[in-house]
Amino acid sequence: AQSVTQPDIHITVSEGASLELRCNYSYGATPYLFWYVQSPGQGLQLLLKYFSGDTLVQGIKGFEAEFKRSQSSFNLRKPSVHWSDAAEYFCAVGAWMDSSYKLIFGSGTRLLVRP
Amino acid sequence: NAGVTQTPKFQVLKTGQSMTLQCAQDMNHEYMSWYRQDPGMGLRLIHYSVGAGITDQGEVPNGYNVSRSTTEDFPLRLLSAAPSQTSVYFCASSERQGYHGYTFGSGTRLTVV
């Protein structure tokens, strides 16, 4: 069955430090992959997406993610975290299930930023 | 501003009451969906629609009804609220079933007492 795993429930980093959020998926074909960010009390905002082509994709707010087919991973990275990056991050995979396309979300990783 | 509008933002219901969560989008998106968000569980798909007049069930449809009479609107109905439906509800829309990412509303926080 299709699934998305975000193994880290919480991550704390210092402001200015680098960040990597992990995401693993289970899907038989090449997936459509997404990262969303949710600030407290807000809806979800799309950070970046991968469909095909270059496996390193750039997104908004200085984020990037790398698709690694051999590891079934799509990890999110940022070289220098800002305090405003504190939020919850969701990885998602777009998959065909029961003859329709659905977006399946991971359980999320909450990022805390130390001053 | 173009986007997805959800109303109300907050709601408290008593067990057994009914209500409708409203969702409207002005981007002419074909695809609309409802998710619920619970701590530690991410977002789970309740119902979705690929166009006016077409709806289907998602992962957790029990206790919820939807209809899609227009492209713009996709209301979610709770017929008899239960405490297990306490959650944050998000409506989302997209072109072409979401290949290019979804646009989310700001959510409705529902408490059933």
Short mmCIF file of C-alpha atoms in Angstrom, two decimals:
data_model
loop_
_atom_site.label_atom_id
_atom_site.label_comp_id
_atom_site.label_asym_id
_atom_site.label_seq_id
_atom_site.Cartn_x
_atom_site.Cartn_y
_atom_site.Cartn_z
CA ALA A 1 0.00 0.00 0.00
CA GLN A 2 1.11 3.53 -0.68
CA SER A 3 2.45 5.36 2.36
CA VAL A 4 4.64 8.21 3.48
CA THR A 5 6.89 8.07 6.52
CA GLN A 6 8.41 11.02 8.30
CA PRO A 7 10.49 9.37 11.02
CA ASP A 8 11.18 12.51 13.05
CA ILE A 9 8.25 13.89 15.03
CA HIS A 10 10.24 16.86 16.33
CA ILE A 11 13.53 18.41 15.28
CA THR A 12 15.29 21.27 17.04
CA VAL A 13 18.05 23.25 15.35
CA SER A 14 19.85 26.46 16.16
CA GLU A 15 19.24 29.50 14.04
CA GLY A 16 21.80 29.58 11.24
CA ALA A 17 22.39 25.84 11.33
CA SER A 18 21.61 23.54 8.44
CA LEU A 19 18.46 21.44 8.32
CA GLU A 20 17.45 18.12 6.84
CA LEU A 21 13.96 16.66 7.25
CA ARG A 22 13.54 13.05 6.24
CA CYS A 23 10.79 11.56 4.12
CA ASN A 24 10.42 8.02 2.82
CA TYR A 25 7.62 6.79 0.63
CA SER A 26 6.22 3.52 -0.54
CA TYR A 27 4.80 3.51 -4.06
CA GLY A 28 5.25 1.14 -6.98
CA ALA A 29 5.69 3.71 -9.73
CA THR A 30 7.50 7.02 -10.00
CA PRO A 31 5.64 9.25 -7.60
CA TYR A 32 4.70 12.87 -7.58
CA LEU A 33 6.36 14.23 -4.41
CA PHE A 34 5.62 17.35 -2.42
CA TRP A 35 6.71 19.20 0.69
CA TYR A 36 4.26 21.49 2.49
CA VAL A 37 4.78 23.80 5.45
CA GLN A 38 2.17 24.71 8.04
CA SER A 39 2.67 27.66 10.36
CA PRO A 40 0.68 27.65 13.61
CA GLY A 41 -3.02 28.21 13.01
CA GLN A 42 -2.56 28.33 9.26
CA GLY A 43 -3.26 26.16 6.27
CA LEU A 44 -0.61 24.30 4.31
CA GLN A 45 1.65 26.06 1.85
CA LEU A 46 3.45 24.26 -0.95
CA LEU A 47 7.24 24.51 -0.61
CA LEU A 48 8.30 22.43 -3.60
CA LYS A 49 7.38 19.51 -5.81
CA TYR A 50 9.01 16.80 -7.89
CA PHE A 51 7.54 15.11 -10.94
CA SER A 52 10.47 14.09 -13.10
CA GLY A 53 13.82 15.29 -14.41
CA ASP A 54 16.46 16.80 -12.17
CA THR A 55 16.33 15.01 -8.84
CA LEU A 56 17.32 18.12 -6.90
CA VAL A 57 14.44 20.57 -6.81
CA GLN A 58 14.42 24.10 -5.51
CA GLY A 59 11.50 25.60 -3.66
CA ILE A 60 10.42 28.75 -1.94
CA LYS A 61 12.02 30.24 1.19
CA GLY A 62 15.43 28.76 0.34
CA PHE A 63 14.38 25.12 0.67
CA GLU A 64 15.46 22.30 -1.60
CA ALA A 65 14.76 18.58 -1.74
CA GLU A 66 16.46 15.63 -3.37
CA PHE A 67 14.66 12.64 -4.84
CA LYS A 68 16.57 9.39 -4.41
CA ARG A 69 14.80 6.55 -6.14
CA SER A 70 17.12 3.86 -4.74
CA GLN A 71 16.29 4.94 -1.19
CA SER A 72 12.63 5.87 -1.82
CA SER A 73 13.40 9.17 -0.16
CA PHE A 74 12.65 12.83 -0.71
CA ASN A 75 14.47 14.71 2.03
CA LEU A 76 14.02 18.44 2.55
CA ARG A 77 17.06 20.62 3.20
CA LYS A 78 17.94 24.19 4.01
CA PRO A 79 21.53 25.41 4.46
CA SER A 80 20.78 28.05 7.10
CA VAL A 81 17.61 28.04 9.18
CA HIS A 82 15.86 31.25 10.22
CA TRP A 83 13.64 31.62 13.28
CA SER A 84 10.67 32.12 10.96
CA ASP A 85 11.13 28.57 9.64
CA ALA A 86 9.71 27.16 12.87
CA ALA A 87 6.61 25.30 11.69
CA GLU A 88 5.33 21.85 10.88
CA TYR A 89 6.47 20.24 7.65
CA PHE A 90 4.59 17.61 5.72
CA CYS A 91 5.85 15.34 2.99
CA ALA A 92 3.24 14.03 0.55
CA VAL A 93 3.10 11.65 -2.37
CA GLY A 94 0.61 11.83 -5.22
CA ALA A 95 -0.48 8.36 -6.16
CA TRP A 96 -3.10 6.58 -8.20
CA MET A 97 -5.30 4.53 -5.90
CA ASP A 98 -8.63 2.90 -6.73
CA SER A 99 -8.62 4.47 -10.21
CA SER A 100 -8.22 8.00 -8.89
CA TYR A 101 -5.33 10.25 -7.99
CA LYS A 102 -4.90 11.04 -4.29
CA LEU A 103 -2.44 12.97 -2.19
CA ILE A 104 -1.14 10.97 0.77
CA PHE A 105 0.51 12.84 3.63
CA GLY A 106 3.10 11.85 6.18
CA SER A 107 2.43 12.52 9.83
CA GLY A 108 4.56 15.65 9.85
CA THR A 109 7.76 16.92 11.49
CA ARG A 110 7.63 19.86 13.83
CA LEU A 111 10.66 22.13 13.53
CA LEU A 112 11.77 24.16 16.54
CA VAL A 113 14.43 26.83 16.08
CA ARG A 114 16.71 27.83 18.96
CA PRO A 115 17.82 31.47 19.00
CA ASN B 1 -7.25 37.49 -3.31
CA ALA B 2 -7.65 34.24 -5.20
CA GLY B 3 -7.65 31.15 -3.09
CA VAL B 4 -9.65 28.74 -0.98
CA THR B 5 -12.02 30.19 1.61
CA GLN B 6 -13.29 28.14 4.53
CA THR B 7 -15.98 29.13 6.98
CA PRO B 8 -16.34 29.12 9.89
CA LYS B 9 -12.83 29.23 11.37
CA PHE B 10 -13.97 27.83 14.71
CA GLN B 11 -17.04 25.88 15.76
CA VAL B 12 -18.23 24.08 18.87
CA LEU B 13 -20.98 21.51 18.47
CA LYS B 14 -22.87 19.32 20.86
CA THR B 15 -22.95 15.60 20.20
CA GLY B 16 -25.71 14.79 17.74
CA GLN B 17 -25.92 18.24 16.19
CA SER B 18 -25.45 18.73 12.47
CA MET B 19 -23.57 21.40 10.61
CA THR B 20 -22.01 22.25 7.28
CA LEU B 21 -18.44 23.39 6.77
CA GLN B 22 -18.23 25.67 3.79
CA CYS B 23 -15.46 25.71 1.20
CA ALA B 24 -15.24 27.95 -1.85
CA GLN B 25 -12.48 28.52 -4.40
CA ASP B 26 -12.23 31.13 -7.12
CA MET B 27 -9.47 29.61 -9.23
CA ASN B 28 -11.73 27.47 -11.44
CA HIS B 29 -10.06 24.36 -10.08
CA GLU B 30 -11.64 21.07 -11.07
CA TYR B 31 -10.44 19.08 -8.09
CA MET B 32 -11.49 19.75 -4.51
CA SER B 33 -10.99 17.71 -1.38
CA TRP B 34 -11.56 17.68 2.36
CA TYR B 35 -8.96 16.55 4.87
CA ARG B 36 -8.98 16.26 8.62
CA GLN B 37 -5.84 16.85 10.65
CA ASP B 38 -5.29 15.13 13.97
CA PRO B 39 -2.13 15.24 16.11
CA GLY B 40 0.46 12.71 15.00
CA MET B 41 -1.63 11.50 12.07
CA GLY B 42 -0.95 14.04 9.36
CA LEU B 43 -3.82 14.82 7.03
CA ARG B 44 -6.35 12.17 6.12
CA LEU B 45 -8.60 12.42 3.10
CA ILE B 46 -12.33 12.47 3.87
CA HIS B 47 -14.00 13.07 0.49
CA TYR B 48 -12.96 14.48 -2.82
CA SER B 49 -14.45 15.68 -6.08
CA VAL B 50 -12.96 15.70 -9.58
CA GLY B 51 -15.59 18.07 -10.94
CA ALA B 52 -19.10 19.39 -10.50
CA GLY B 53 -21.52 16.56 -9.85
CA ILE B 54 -18.78 14.02 -9.10
CA THR B 55 -17.71 13.06 -5.59
CA ASP B 56 -16.01 10.06 -4.05
CA GLN B 57 -14.90 8.77 -0.68
CA GLY B 58 -11.44 9.09 0.73
CA GLU B 59 -9.73 7.32 3.60
CA VAL B 60 -12.08 8.35 6.44
CA PRO B 61 -15.54 9.15 4.97
CA ASN B 62 -17.81 7.79 7.70
CA GLY B 63 -19.99 10.44 9.34
CA TYR B 64 -19.48 12.97 6.55
CA ASN B 65 -21.39 13.85 3.39
CA VAL B 66 -20.41 16.07 0.47
CA SER B 67 -21.91 17.41 -2.71
CA ARG B 68 -20.51 19.43 -5.61
CA SER B 69 -23.23 21.34 -7.41
CA THR B 70 -20.88 24.04 -8.73
CA THR B 71 -17.20 24.20 -9.58
CA GLU B 72 -16.62 26.79 -6.87
CA ASP B 73 -18.22 25.19 -3.81
CA PHE B 74 -17.61 21.95 -1.96
CA PRO B 75 -19.41 21.86 1.42
CA LEU B 76 -18.79 19.15 4.01
CA ARG B 77 -21.76 18.05 6.11
CA LEU B 78 -21.67 16.42 9.51
CA LEU B 79 -25.06 14.80 9.95
CA SER B 80 -24.78 13.83 13.62
CA ALA B 81 -21.61 15.11 15.25
CA ALA B 82 -19.56 12.83 17.49
CA PRO B 83 -16.61 13.66 19.77
CA SER B 84 -14.39 11.61 17.44
CA GLN B 85 -14.98 14.27 14.80
CA THR B 86 -13.18 16.88 16.88
CA SER B 87 -10.42 17.92 14.52
CA VAL B 88 -9.10 20.60 12.23
CA TYR B 89 -10.62 20.40 8.77
CA PHE B 90 -8.92 21.60 5.64
CA CYS B 91 -10.36 22.09 2.20
CA ALA B 92 -8.00 22.00 -0.78
CA SER B 93 -8.31 22.54 -4.51
CA SER B 94 -6.15 21.98 -7.55
CA GLU B 95 -6.03 21.71 -11.28
CA ARG B 96 -5.92 18.27 -12.88
CA GLN B 97 -6.23 16.26 -9.67
CA GLY B 98 -3.28 17.87 -7.98
CA TYR B 99 -0.32 17.14 -10.19
CA HIS B 100 0.93 20.65 -9.59
CA GLY B 101 0.15 20.81 -5.89
CA TYR B 102 -2.92 21.72 -3.91
CA THR B 103 -4.04 25.11 -2.57
CA PHE B 104 -5.30 24.82 0.99
CA GLY B 105 -7.78 26.86 2.94
CA SER B 106 -6.87 28.15 6.41
CA GLY B 107 -8.90 25.46 8.17
CA THR B 108 -11.89 25.04 10.46
CA ARG B 109 -11.24 23.98 14.02
CA LEU B 110 -14.19 21.90 15.17
CA THR B 111 -14.83 20.76 18.73
CA VAL B 112 -17.63 18.32 19.51
CA VAL B 113 -18.60 18.16 23.17
#
